[in-house]
Coordinates of C-alpha atoms in Angstrom, one line a residue:
M96 CA 8.5 -3.8 13.1
I97 CA 6.0 -5.6 10.6
S98 CA 2.5 -5.7 11.5
I99 CA 0.7 -9.2 10.4
A100 CA -3.1 -9.8 10.5
V101 CA -4.6 -13.3 10.2
C102 CA -8.2 -13.6 9.2
D103 CA -10.2 -16.8 9.3
D104 CA -13.5 -17.8 10.6
E105 CA -12.3 -21.1 12.0
L106 CA -10.8 -20.6 15.0
L107 CA -8.4 -23.7 15.0
D108 CA -7.2 -22.5 11.6
C109 CA -6.6 -19.1 12.7
L110 CA -4.7 -20.1 15.9
T111 CA -2.6 -22.5 13.9
I112 CA -1.4 -20.3 11.2
S113 CA -0.8 -17.4 13.8
A114 CA 1.4 -19.7 15.6
Q115 CA 3.3 -20.9 12.8
I116 CA 4.2 -17.3 11.8
R117 CA 5.0 -16.4 15.1
T118 CA 7.7 -19.4 15.4
I119 CA 9.0 -18.5 11.8
M120 CA 9.4 -14.8 12.4
E121 CA 10.9 -15.3 16.0
E122 CA 13.4 -17.9 14.3
M123 CA 14.3 -15.4 11.7
G124 CA 15.0 -12.7 14.2
N125 CA 12.3 -10.4 12.9
A126 CA 10.3 -7.6 15.2
F127 CA 6.8 -8.3 14.5
C128 CA 3.4 -8.5 15.8
V129 CA 0.2 -10.7 14.8
E130 CA -3.6 -10.0 15.4
Q131 CA -6.3 -12.5 14.6
F132 CA -9.7 -11.7 13.2
R133 CA -12.7 -14.0 12.7
S134 CA -14.4 -12.2 9.7
G135 CA -13.7 -9.8 6.9
E136 CA -15.8 -7.1 8.3
E137 CA -14.0 -7.4 11.6
L138 CA -10.7 -7.0 9.6
L139 CA -11.5 -4.1 7.7
K140 CA -12.3 -1.9 10.6
S141 CA -8.6 -2.2 11.7
L142 CA -7.1 -2.5 8.1
G143 CA -4.7 0.5 8.2
R144 CA -2.7 -1.0 10.9
F145 CA -1.4 -3.8 9.0
D146 CA 1.8 -4.3 6.4
V147 CA 0.6 -7.8 5.4
V148 CA -2.7 -9.7 5.7
F149 CA -3.2 -13.6 5.6
L150 CA -6.6 -14.1 4.4
D151 CA -8.6 -17.3 4.2
I152 CA -11.0 -17.3 1.3
L153 CA -13.8 -19.6 2.2
M154 CA -15.3 -17.9 5.4
E155 CA -18.9 -17.0 6.1
G156 CA -20.7 -14.0 5.4
M157 CA -18.2 -11.8 3.4
D158 CA -15.7 -14.3 2.1
G159 CA -11.9 -13.5 1.4
M160 CA -12.1 -12.6 -1.8
E161 CA -14.8 -10.0 -1.4
T162 CA -12.8 -8.8 1.6
A163 CA -9.7 -8.1 -0.6
R164 CA -11.7 -6.3 -2.9
R165 CA -12.8 -4.0 -0.2
C166 CA -9.4 -3.7 1.2
R167 CA -8.0 -2.5 -2.2
K168 CA -11.0 0.1 -2.7
L169 CA -9.8 1.3 0.6
A170 CA -6.3 2.1 -1.0
F171 CA -4.8 -0.8 1.1
N172 CA -1.7 -1.3 -0.9
K173 CA 0.2 -3.6 1.3
M174 CA 0.6 -7.3 0.7
L175 CA -2.3 -9.9 0.7
V176 CA -1.5 -13.5 1.3
F177 CA -4.5 -15.9 0.7
F178 CA -4.6 -19.3 2.2
S179 CA -7.6 -21.9 1.6
S180 CA -8.5 -25.5 1.5
S181 CA -9.1 -25.0 -2.5
R182 CA -7.1 -24.2 -5.2
D183 CA -10.0 -23.0 -7.3
Y184 CA -9.5 -19.2 -6.5
V185 CA -5.7 -19.1 -7.6
F186 CA -6.5 -17.0 -10.7
D187 CA -9.1 -15.0 -8.9
A188 CA -6.3 -13.7 -6.5
Y189 CA -4.6 -12.0 -9.3
D190 CA -7.5 -9.8 -9.7
V191 CA -6.7 -8.2 -6.3
E192 CA -3.0 -8.4 -6.7
A193 CA -2.6 -11.1 -4.1
F194 CA 1.2 -11.5 -3.0
H195 CA 0.9 -15.2 -2.8
Y196 CA -1.5 -18.4 -2.2
L197 CA -1.2 -21.3 0.2
V198 CA -3.2 -24.3 0.4
K199 CA -4.2 -25.7 3.6
P200 CA -3.1 -27.5 5.7
V201 CA -0.4 -24.6 5.0
D202 CA 3.3 -26.4 4.8
Q203 CA 5.7 -25.0 7.1
G204 CA 8.7 -24.6 4.5
K205 CA 6.3 -22.9 2.0
L206 CA 5.2 -20.4 4.8
R207 CA 8.6 -19.8 5.6
N208 CA 9.4 -19.0 1.9
V209 CA 6.7 -16.5 1.9
L210 CA 7.5 -15.0 4.9
K211 CA 11.2 -14.4 3.7
R212 CA 10.0 -12.8 0.6
V213 CA 7.6 -10.6 2.7
M214 CA 10.4 -9.3 4.7
E215 CA 12.5 -8.6 1.8
R216 CA 9.6 -6.5 0.1
E217 CA 9.0 -5.0 3.2
R218 CA 12.8 -3.9 3.6
Q219 CA 12.8 -2.4 -0.2
V220 CA 9.5 -0.2 0.8
S221 CA 10.9 0.8 4.0
Q222 CA 14.3 2.3 2.2
N223 CA 11.9 4.4 0.1
Y224 CA 11.4 7.5 2.3
I225 CA 12.2 11.2 2.8
M226 CA 12.9 12.9 6.1
V227 CA 11.1 16.1 7.0
S228 CA 11.2 18.4 9.9
R229 CA 8.5 19.9 12.2
E230 CA 8.8 21.3 15.6
R231 CA 12.7 20.5 15.9
Q232 CA 11.5 16.9 15.4
M233 CA 12.3 14.6 12.4
R234 CA 9.7 12.2 10.9
K235 CA 10.2 9.6 8.2
L236 CA 7.6 9.6 5.3
F237 CA 7.3 6.5 3.4
L238 CA 6.6 7.4 -0.2
D239 CA 4.9 4.2 -1.0
S240 CA 1.7 5.3 1.2
I241 CA 1.6 8.9 -0.1
W242 CA -1.3 9.7 -2.3
Y243 CA -0.1 13.3 -2.9
F244 CA 1.5 16.4 -1.6
E245 CA -0.5 19.8 -1.6
I246 CA 0.8 23.2 -1.0
Q247 CA -1.1 25.4 1.5
G248 CA 0.4 28.8 1.9
R249 CA 4.1 28.2 3.3
Q250 CA 3.0 24.7 4.4
I251 CA 3.2 21.2 2.7
Q252 CA 0.3 18.8 3.5
V253 CA 1.1 15.2 2.8
H254 CA -1.9 13.2 2.3
E255 CA -1.4 9.4 3.1
E256 CA -3.3 6.2 4.6
Q257 CA -2.7 7.6 8.1
G258 CA -4.2 11.1 7.5
V259 CA -2.7 14.5 6.7
F260 CA 0.7 15.5 8.1
T261 CA 1.8 19.3 7.5
W262 CA 5.3 20.9 7.7
Y263 CA 7.2 24.0 6.1
E264 CA 8.9 23.6 2.8
Q265 CA 8.8 24.8 -0.6
I266 CA 7.2 22.7 -2.8
G267 CA 9.9 23.2 -5.5
T268 CA 12.4 21.8 -3.2
L269 CA 10.3 18.8 -2.5
E270 CA 9.8 18.4 -6.2
K271 CA 13.5 18.1 -6.8
Q272 CA 13.8 15.7 -3.9
L273 CA 11.3 13.4 -5.3
R274 CA 12.4 13.6 -8.9
G275 CA 12.8 9.9 -10.2
K276 CA 10.7 8.5 -7.4
G277 CA 7.4 8.2 -9.2
F278 CA 5.9 11.7 -8.1
F279 CA 4.9 14.4 -10.7
R280 CA 4.0 17.9 -10.1
C281 CA 0.6 18.2 -12.2
H282 CA -0.3 21.5 -10.8
K283 CA 1.5 24.5 -9.2
S284 CA -0.1 23.1 -5.9
Y285 CA 0.1 19.3 -6.3
L286 CA 2.6 16.6 -6.5
I287 CA 1.0 13.4 -6.8
N288 CA 2.0 9.7 -6.7
L289 CA 1.4 8.2 -10.1
K290 CA 1.1 4.8 -8.4
Y291 CA -2.3 5.7 -7.1
V292 CA -3.6 7.3 -10.7
E293 CA -6.6 5.5 -11.5
I294 CA -8.1 7.7 -14.4
Y295 CA -7.2 10.9 -15.7
N296 CA -8.0 13.5 -18.3
R297 CA -7.0 17.0 -19.5
Q298 CA -8.5 18.7 -16.3
E299 CA -7.9 16.1 -13.5
A300 CA -6.3 12.9 -12.2
I301 CA -8.5 10.7 -10.2
L302 CA -6.7 8.4 -7.5
D303 CA -7.5 4.9 -6.5
N304 CA -9.3 6.6 -3.1
G305 CA -11.5 8.6 -5.4
E306 CA -9.8 12.1 -4.6
R307 CA -9.7 14.4 -7.7
I308 CA -6.3 16.5 -8.3
P309 CA -6.2 19.3 -10.8
I310 CA -3.9 18.9 -13.9
A311 CA -2.6 22.3 -15.2
R312 CA -3.0 22.8 -19.1
R313 CA 0.5 23.2 -19.8
R314 CA 1.4 20.2 -17.7
Y315 CA -0.9 17.7 -19.4
E316 CA 1.5 16.4 -22.0
R317 CA 4.3 15.9 -19.7
F318 CA 2.1 14.3 -17.2
C319 CA 1.0 11.7 -19.8
Q320 CA 4.5 11.0 -20.8
E321 CA 5.4 10.5 -17.1
M322 CA 2.7 8.0 -16.7
V323 CA 3.8 6.2 -19.6
D324 CA 7.3 5.9 -18.4
Y325 CA 6.0 5.1 -14.8
M326 CA 3.9 2.2 -16.2
K327 CA 6.7 0.8 -18.3
K328 CA 9.1 0.8 -15.1
S329 CA 6.3 -0.9 -13.0
G330 CA 5.5 -3.6 -15.5
G331 CA 2.1 -1.9 -16.7
I332 CA 3.3 -1.9 -20.3
L333 CA 5.1 -4.5 -22.0

């Protein structure tokens, strides 16, 4: 099920676009939930629950663009869709990696196309996961939401948006399982998601969420090459 947030300080607009989303999602036969928020501050308190956020730009107090920037600072890597009565902020939307930009009043056909693309992106992301076992139960870990894996004794700790999950596994086995999926073992105790590396030097990698992960001296050159290869694949280098 996909979770959708709609944030607009204008009550009528918030209700209208929420109703449009519900109608289209029901017609497409998708499992979903929609929640409404009247301010950026209110949205940020519940941000982690959502896969996609529809966000008005022109709001009282914290506007939509500042809300989006704070979303990204909180390592919210899901989809942001702006809607506004003005076209003036289209280029600003690129700075926060907006998925799409809609102009009010929102056209039903354009909204439908956006939701189709949202669902296709969500299906692609949902296919990228691994299954792990703990206490005779299997759990699905979506790689896109994982910052890094850490070995503690005989346990693996996965650090993700939802918190820390632990299970028994050898990090060498996990390293092989994640080969080619955007992860690199930069230290004997750490496998990091290259997607979230913001800054790095010979001693450490600093992630988007501010955490610092050590880089072993003998792994640094390989780490640099892995970063270059990852950026080429993800469009970061032309």
